[in-house]
Coordinates of C-alpha atoms and ligand atoms in Angstrom, one line a residue:
M1 CA 29.7 6.3 -22.6
K2 CA 28.9 9.3 -20.5
K3 CA 29.9 11.7 -23.2
I4 CA 27.8 10.1 -25.9
L5 CA 24.8 10.2 -23.5
L6 CA 25.3 13.9 -22.8
T7 CA 25.3 14.9 -26.5
L8 CA 22.3 12.7 -27.1
T9 CA 20.3 14.2 -24.3
A10 CA 21.4 17.8 -25.1
G11 CA 18.7 17.9 -27.7
F12 CA 15.9 17.3 -25.1
I13 CA 14.4 20.1 -23.1
S14 CA 15.2 19.5 -19.5
L15 CA 12.3 19.1 -17.1
L16 CA 13.8 22.1 -15.3
S17 CA 12.9 24.4 -18.2
F18 CA 9.2 23.6 -18.1
S19 CA 8.5 26.2 -15.5
Q20 CA 10.7 28.2 -13.1
K21 CA 7.9 28.2 -10.6
I22 CA 7.8 24.4 -10.2
N23 CA 11.5 24.4 -9.2
K24 CA 10.8 26.7 -6.3
I25 CA 8.4 24.2 -4.9
I26 CA 9.7 20.8 -6.0
N27 CA 13.5 20.6 -5.6
A28 CA 16.2 18.5 -4.0
A29 CA 16.6 20.8 -0.9
E30 CA 12.9 20.4 -0.1
V31 CA 13.1 16.6 -0.6
E32 CA 16.0 16.6 1.9
R33 CA 14.1 18.7 4.4
I34 CA 11.2 16.3 4.5
E35 CA 13.2 13.1 4.4
K36 CA 15.3 14.4 7.3
I37 CA 12.2 14.6 9.4
L38 CA 10.5 11.4 8.3
S39 CA 13.4 8.9 8.2
P40 CA 15.7 9.5 11.2
E41 CA 16.1 7.2 14.1
D42 CA 13.7 9.2 16.3
M43 CA 10.8 8.1 14.1
E44 CA 11.6 4.5 15.3
G45 CA 10.9 3.1 11.8
R46 CA 7.2 4.3 11.8
K47 CA 5.8 1.0 12.8
T48 CA 2.1 0.6 12.9
F49 CA 0.7 0.8 16.5
A50 CA 4.0 2.3 17.8
P51 CA 4.6 5.9 19.0
G52 CA 7.0 6.9 16.1
I53 CA 4.2 6.6 13.5
D54 CA 2.1 9.2 15.3
K55 CA 4.9 11.7 15.1
A56 CA 5.1 11.1 11.4
A57 CA 1.3 11.5 11.0
N58 CA 1.4 14.8 12.9
F59 CA 4.2 16.1 10.7
I60 CA 2.4 15.2 7.5
A61 CA -0.8 16.8 8.8
G62 CA 1.2 20.0 9.6
E63 CA 2.6 20.0 6.1
F64 CA -0.9 19.7 4.6
A65 CA -2.0 22.6 6.9
K66 CA 0.8 24.7 5.5
S67 CA -0.4 24.0 2.0
K68 CA -3.9 25.0 3.2
L69 CA -5.5 21.7 2.0
G70 CA -9.1 21.2 2.9
Y71 CA -10.5 18.3 4.9
F72 CA -12.1 15.3 3.2
G73 CA -15.9 15.1 3.4
N74 CA -17.2 15.7 6.8
A75 CA -13.9 15.4 8.5
T76 CA -12.8 18.1 11.0
N77 CA -9.1 17.4 10.7
Y78 CA -6.6 15.7 8.4
F79 CA -6.9 12.3 10.1
Q80 CA -9.0 9.4 8.8
D81 CA -9.4 7.3 11.9
I82 CA -9.5 3.5 11.5
V83 CA -10.5 1.1 14.3
M84 CA -9.2 -2.4 14.1
L85 CA -9.9 -5.4 16.4
K86 CA -7.4 -7.8 17.8
A87 CA -8.9 -11.1 18.9
K88 CA -7.2 -13.2 21.5
P89 CA -8.7 -16.7 21.9
L90 CA -9.7 -17.3 25.5
D91 CA -11.3 -20.6 25.0
I92 CA -11.7 -23.0 22.1
S93 CA -13.4 -26.3 22.5
G94 CA -15.4 -28.9 20.6
T95 CA -15.3 -32.0 18.5
L96 CA -14.8 -33.0 14.9
D97 CA -16.3 -36.5 14.7
S98 CA -14.5 -38.1 17.7
E99 CA -11.5 -35.8 17.6
T100 CA -11.1 -33.2 20.4
L101 CA -10.8 -29.6 19.3
N102 CA -8.8 -27.0 21.3
S103 CA -6.4 -24.1 20.8
S104 CA -3.7 -26.4 19.5
N105 CA -5.6 -27.6 16.4
V106 CA -7.9 -24.7 15.8
A107 CA -7.2 -21.2 14.6
A108 CA -9.9 -18.6 14.1
N109 CA -9.7 -15.6 11.8
S110 CA -12.6 -13.8 13.5
T111 CA -13.6 -10.6 15.3
M112 CA -16.6 -12.2 17.1
A113 CA -16.5 -12.2 20.9
S114 CA -18.1 -15.7 20.8
L115 CA -18.8 -18.2 18.1
H116 CA -20.8 -21.4 18.2
I117 CA -20.9 -23.9 15.3
G118 CA -23.4 -26.7 15.8
S119 CA -23.1 -28.5 12.5
L120 CA -21.0 -28.9 9.4
Q121 CA -23.8 -27.4 7.3
E122 CA -23.4 -23.9 8.8
Y123 CA -20.1 -23.1 7.2
E124 CA -18.8 -23.6 3.7
L125 CA -16.2 -26.4 3.8
V126 CA -12.7 -26.2 2.3
A127 CA -10.1 -29.0 2.4
V128 CA -6.4 -28.3 2.2
K129 CA -4.8 -31.6 1.2
K130 CA -1.3 -32.8 1.8
E131 CA -0.3 -32.1 -1.8
D132 CA -1.8 -28.5 -1.9
D133 CA 0.4 -25.5 -1.8
F134 CA -0.4 -24.2 1.8
N135 CA 0.4 -20.5 1.3
K136 CA -1.3 -20.2 -2.0
T137 CA -4.4 -22.0 -0.8
V138 CA -4.8 -20.8 2.8
F139 CA -3.8 -17.1 2.8
P140 CA -6.3 -15.9 0.2
L141 CA -9.1 -17.4 2.3
F142 CA -8.5 -14.7 5.0
E143 CA -9.8 -12.2 2.5
K144 CA -13.1 -14.1 1.7
E145 CA -16.1 -12.3 3.0
K146 CA -17.9 -15.5 4.0
N147 CA -18.0 -18.1 6.8
L148 CA -15.5 -20.8 6.0
L149 CA -14.5 -24.0 7.7
I150 CA -11.0 -25.0 6.5
L151 CA -9.8 -28.5 7.2
V152 CA -6.0 -28.5 6.9
D153 CA -4.2 -31.9 6.5
T154 CA -1.8 -32.6 9.4
A155 CA 1.1 -32.7 6.9
H156 CA 1.0 -28.9 7.1
A157 CA 1.4 -28.8 10.9
S158 CA 4.4 -26.4 11.0
R159 CA 2.9 -24.0 8.5
F160 CA -0.4 -24.1 10.4
A161 CA 1.4 -23.0 13.6
R162 CA 2.8 -20.0 11.8
M163 CA -0.5 -19.2 10.2
K164 CA -2.1 -19.2 13.7
R165 CA 0.0 -16.2 14.7
F166 CA -1.0 -14.4 11.6
A167 CA -4.7 -15.1 12.3
G168 CA -4.2 -13.3 15.7
N169 CA -3.2 -10.0 14.0
A170 CA -5.6 -7.0 14.3
K171 CA -8.2 -6.8 11.5
F172 CA -11.3 -5.0 10.5
A173 CA -14.5 -5.9 12.3
S174 CA -16.4 -8.5 10.3
P175 CA -19.6 -10.5 10.8
V176 CA -18.0 -13.6 9.1
S177 CA -15.2 -15.9 10.3
Q178 CA -12.8 -18.4 8.9
I179 CA -12.1 -21.4 11.1
F180 CA -9.0 -23.5 10.4
I181 CA -8.8 -27.0 11.8
L182 CA -5.6 -29.1 11.6
T183 CA -6.7 -32.7 11.2
A184 CA -6.2 -36.0 9.3
N185 CA -9.9 -36.2 8.9
L186 CA -10.7 -34.2 5.8
K187 CA -14.2 -35.8 5.3
P188 CA -15.9 -35.5 8.7
T189 CA -19.6 -36.1 9.4
S190 CA -20.1 -33.9 12.5
L191 CA -18.8 -30.8 14.1
H192 CA -19.3 -28.9 17.3
L193 CA -17.2 -25.9 18.1
H194 CA -17.2 -23.0 20.6
V195 CA -14.8 -20.1 20.3
K196 CA -14.5 -17.3 22.9
N197 CA -12.3 -14.3 22.1
E198 CA -11.1 -11.3 24.1
L199 CA -11.4 -8.3 21.7
T200 CA -9.3 -5.2 22.0
E201 CA -9.5 -2.1 19.8
Q202 CA -6.5 -0.8 18.0
K203 CA -6.5 2.5 16.3
L204 CA -4.8 3.6 13.1
K205 CA -5.0 6.7 11.0
N206 CA -4.5 7.8 7.4
V207 CA -3.5 11.4 6.8
M208 CA -5.6 13.0 4.2
G209 CA -6.3 16.4 2.6
V210 CA -8.0 17.8 -0.5
I211 CA -8.0 20.6 -2.9
P212 CA -11.6 20.9 -4.2
G213 CA -12.0 21.0 -8.0
K214 CA -13.1 24.2 -9.6
S215 CA -15.7 22.6 -11.9
K216 CA -15.5 18.8 -11.6
K217 CA -15.8 18.5 -7.8
D218 CA -17.1 14.9 -7.9
E219 CA -14.3 13.7 -10.0
Y220 CA -11.3 12.7 -7.9
V221 CA -7.6 12.3 -8.6
V222 CA -5.7 10.7 -5.8
F223 CA -2.0 11.1 -5.0
S224 CA -0.9 8.6 -2.3
A225 CA 1.9 6.8 -0.5
H226 CA 2.3 4.9 2.7
Y227 CA 4.0 6.5 5.7
D228 CA 4.3 3.4 7.9
H229 CA 7.3 1.1 7.8
L230 CA 8.8 -1.8 9.8
G231 CA 9.8 -0.3 13.1
I232 CA 12.6 -1.6 15.2
G233 CA 14.0 -5.1 14.8
K234 CA 17.2 -7.1 15.4
A235 CA 20.5 -5.2 15.0
D236 CA 22.4 -5.7 11.8
A237 CA 26.2 -6.1 11.6
R238 CA 26.6 -2.4 12.1
G239 CA 24.5 -2.6 15.3
D240 CA 21.6 -0.7 13.7
S241 CA 18.2 -2.0 14.7
I242 CA 16.0 0.7 13.2
F243 CA 14.3 0.2 9.9
N244 CA 14.3 3.8 8.7
G245 CA 12.3 3.3 5.5
A246 CA 13.8 6.4 3.9
N247 CA 13.0 5.0 0.5
D248 CA 10.1 2.7 1.6
D249 CA 8.1 4.8 1.7
A250 CA 9.2 8.1 3.2
A251 CA 10.2 8.8 -0.4
G252 CA 6.6 8.4 -1.7
T253 CA 5.2 10.4 1.3
T254 CA 7.7 13.2 0.6
A255 CA 6.3 13.2 -3.0
V256 CA 2.7 13.5 -1.8
I257 CA 3.6 16.4 0.6
M258 CA 5.3 18.2 -2.3
L259 CA 2.6 17.6 -4.8
A260 CA 0.0 18.9 -2.4
K261 CA 2.1 22.1 -2.0
Y262 CA 2.6 22.4 -5.8
F263 CA -1.1 22.0 -6.8
S264 CA -2.2 24.2 -3.9
A265 CA 0.0 27.0 -5.3
K266 CA -1.3 26.5 -8.8
K267 CA -5.0 26.4 -7.7
N268 CA -6.2 25.6 -11.2
N269 CA -7.4 22.0 -10.8
E270 CA -10.8 21.4 -12.3
R271 CA -11.0 18.0 -10.6
T272 CA -10.9 17.5 -6.9
L273 CA -7.4 16.4 -5.8
I274 CA -7.0 14.0 -2.8
F275 CA -3.7 13.7 -1.1
V276 CA -3.3 10.7 1.3
A277 CA -0.6 9.1 3.4
F278 CA -1.6 5.6 4.2
T279 CA -0.9 3.7 7.4
A280 CA -0.3 -0.1 7.8
E281 CA 0.8 -0.9 4.3
E282 CA 3.5 -3.2 5.5
I283 CA 1.2 -5.3 7.7
G284 CA -1.5 -5.8 5.1
G285 CA -2.5 -2.6 3.4
Y286 CA -5.1 -1.7 6.0
G287 CA -4.9 2.0 5.5
S288 CA -5.6 2.0 1.8
R289 CA -8.2 -0.8 2.1
Y290 CA -10.1 1.4 4.6
F291 CA -9.7 4.5 2.5
S292 CA -10.9 2.6 -0.6
K293 CA -14.0 1.5 1.2
Q294 CA -15.0 5.1 2.0
M295 CA -14.7 6.1 -1.6
D296 CA -17.1 5.7 -4.5
P297 CA -14.7 4.1 -7.0
D298 CA -16.7 5.5 -9.9
K299 CA -15.7 9.0 -8.8
V300 CA -12.0 8.2 -8.8
M301 CA -10.7 9.1 -12.2
A302 CA -7.1 8.2 -11.4
M303 CA -4.8 7.2 -8.6
F304 CA -1.1 8.0 -8.5
N305 CA 0.4 5.8 -5.8
I306 CA 4.1 6.5 -5.2
E307 CA 6.4 3.8 -3.7
M308 CA 10.1 3.9 -3.3
I309 CA 11.3 6.5 -5.8
G310 CA 14.5 7.3 -3.8
T311 CA 17.0 5.3 -5.9
T312 CA 17.6 5.4 -9.7
S313 CA 15.6 2.8 -11.7
K314 CA 17.3 0.1 -13.7
W315 CA 17.4 2.5 -16.7
G316 CA 19.2 5.2 -14.7
T317 CA 18.1 8.8 -13.8
N318 CA 15.0 10.5 -15.2
S319 CA 12.9 7.4 -15.4
A320 CA 10.5 5.4 -13.3
Y321 CA 8.1 2.5 -13.9
I322 CA 4.4 2.2 -13.6
T323 CA 2.9 -1.0 -12.3
G324 CA 0.0 -2.5 -14.4
Y325 CA 1.0 -0.2 -17.2
E326 CA -1.0 -2.2 -19.8
K327 CA -4.2 -2.3 -17.7
S328 CA -5.2 1.3 -18.5
D329 CA -3.9 4.1 -20.8
M330 CA -2.9 6.3 -17.9
G331 CA 0.8 5.6 -18.6
K332 CA 0.4 6.8 -22.2
I333 CA -1.3 10.0 -21.1
L334 CA 1.5 10.7 -18.6
Q335 CA 4.1 10.1 -21.3
A336 CA 2.3 12.3 -23.8
N337 CA 2.4 15.1 -21.3
L338 CA 6.1 14.7 -21.0
A339 CA 6.8 15.0 -24.7
G340 CA 9.9 17.0 -25.3
S341 CA 11.5 16.1 -21.9
E342 CA 14.0 13.5 -21.2
F343 CA 11.9 11.8 -18.6
R344 CA 10.4 8.3 -19.3
F345 CA 7.7 6.3 -17.6
E346 CA 8.2 2.7 -18.4
P347 CA 6.1 -0.4 -18.0
D348 CA 6.9 -2.4 -14.8
P349 CA 9.9 -4.5 -15.7
Y350 CA 9.3 -7.0 -12.9
P351 CA 5.9 -8.6 -13.9
K352 CA 6.7 -11.8 -12.0
Q353 CA 6.7 -9.8 -8.7
N354 CA 3.1 -9.0 -9.1
L355 CA 3.7 -5.4 -7.9
F356 CA 0.4 -4.1 -9.2
Y357 CA -1.3 -6.1 -6.5
R358 CA 1.3 -5.6 -3.8
S359 CA 0.8 -1.9 -3.0
D360 CA -1.8 0.6 -1.9
N361 CA -3.2 1.0 -5.4
A362 CA -4.5 -2.6 -5.5
T363 CA -7.9 -2.2 -3.7
L364 CA -9.1 0.6 -5.9
A365 CA -7.7 -1.1 -9.0
E366 CA -9.7 -4.2 -8.2
L367 CA -12.8 -1.9 -8.3
G368 CA -11.9 -0.7 -11.8
V369 CA -10.0 2.5 -11.0
P370 CA -7.0 3.3 -13.1
A371 CA -4.9 3.1 -9.9
H372 CA -1.2 2.6 -10.5
T373 CA 2.0 2.6 -8.5
I374 CA 5.0 4.6 -9.7
S375 CA 8.4 3.4 -8.5
T376 CA 12.0 3.1 -9.3
S377 CA 12.8 0.2 -6.9
K378 CA 14.8 -2.6 -8.4
M379 CA 12.6 -5.5 -7.3
E380 CA 14.7 -8.3 -8.8
E381 CA 17.2 -10.9 -7.6
A382 CA 20.8 -10.2 -6.6
P383 CA 23.1 -8.8 -7.9
N384 CA 20.8 -6.2 -9.5
H385 CA 18.3 -5.9 -6.6
E386 CA 17.6 -2.9 -4.4
P387 CA 20.3 -3.4 -1.8
N388 CA 18.6 -1.7 1.1
Y389 CA 15.0 -2.9 0.5
H390 CA 13.4 -3.9 3.9
K391 CA 16.8 -3.5 5.7
Q392 CA 18.0 -1.3 8.5
S393 CA 20.2 0.4 5.9
D394 CA 17.2 2.0 4.0
E395 CA 18.5 5.4 5.2
I396 CA 18.6 8.9 3.9
G397 CA 22.2 8.6 2.7
T398 CA 21.2 6.1 0.1
L399 CA 18.7 8.4 -1.6
D400 CA 19.3 10.4 -4.8
M401 CA 17.6 13.6 -3.9
N402 CA 18.0 15.3 -7.3
N403 CA 16.5 12.3 -9.1
M404 CA 13.7 12.2 -6.6
A405 CA 12.9 15.8 -7.3
Q406 CA 12.9 15.1 -11.0
I407 CA 10.5 12.2 -10.6
I408 CA 8.1 14.3 -8.4
K409 CA 8.2 17.1 -11.0
A410 CA 7.5 14.5 -13.7
I411 CA 4.4 13.3 -11.8
A412 CA 3.3 17.0 -11.4
I413 CA 3.7 17.8 -15.0
S414 CA 2.5 14.5 -16.5
S415 CA -0.7 14.5 -14.5
K416 CA -1.6 18.0 -15.8
T417 CA -4.4 16.9 -18.3
I418 CA -5.9 14.4 -15.8
V419 CA -6.0 17.1 -13.1
S420 CA -7.6 19.6 -15.6
G421 CA -10.2 17.1 -16.7
K422 CA -9.0 17.0 -20.3
D423 CA -7.9 13.4 -20.2
T424 CA -9.6 10.5 -18.4
P425 CA -7.7 7.3 -18.2
T426 CA -9.5 4.1 -19.3
R427 CA -10.8 1.9 -16.5
V428 CA -9.0 -1.2 -15.2
E429 CA -10.9 -4.4 -15.7
K430 CA -12.6 -5.3 -12.4
E431 CA -11.6 -8.3 -10.4
K432 CA -14.0 -11.2 -10.7
E433 CA -14.8 -13.3 -7.7
Ligands
LIG501 ZN1 8.0 -2.1 2.4

């Protein structure tokens, strides 16, 4: 089998032969150097709001400085600061018809210090019935930018308790709230509710640098990955409690650092290139959501989000998949720029996993940007799944550094006509409310 493959691929020009210069910047030794800093135990799994993640952010900023990237907009450093609010309910009281309301049957997704609802008419009403799928009905409501009163049937009591903890997570400040009430009374006639929260600020940061375009300064091409991971958890059978995230997503972060260095050395980009390492992907994509809100989506011509490229894809080496491949013609442009090489970008083979909407490309994609995630991770069921995904064992030893370097080179080479302004991918259809 191997022999046949070798003779078959001998006819292709290796990516290595594209340019000697690229190999000096993007190579397995450099991948290893960066991964050895981002993924070891002393980064403590790069958990959001924990000290290890700041070490990672400082390292990434240092690499951007070495590549002489510029700052974005009016920024005076490489950090894009994000302030989130954590609300702890101090007092919840009221009545729903004759039923007493308190912290046991009310959960508030809110960043208001105090809330007072005097009647049912003030909030839009949603009923979650016994037969409704709780997760599918309830969790999307957290994202709605309106005041909602959600009456949850008592049949969902245990799920409601779990959801309450989720509602207590830090979030962006918002003038609207979603109030969840666990009750058997889904058709009430009166409501009176007071909520008092103690608010604490929690700070996060993306790491971001730019190479201004030579002629098309207002047309952006984004290269991104998330640098946060899961932190420290329970010990596994080997006694290892640190979730290193060498693949998820130190691998993508490594790619962003190396692409910044590569394009900075080339200095021939007509469009403005933005390199960004996102925070808080694992706890809800807050870094990319904040970043996307600061951007005019119409100015973003393409986004290359890179997630988990440290292992070989289901097709073997020299290949990766693109999520949402059919939603724009970006994948075709990339493949055309790789003509003559053995590297292949394939459509996402795991459409049921909804990966297009599960990573940091999603917010900009929803606004119409051809924003795709490039990955090799085998997101399928056992026995063919990615064995170390979201496990303590996602460590540097499991990575294929040579293949990673090939993928990063493929991204550098295939993005050429988008970076130069010659090609502009078609837009993704916007999400409708
Ligand atoms: Zn992850």
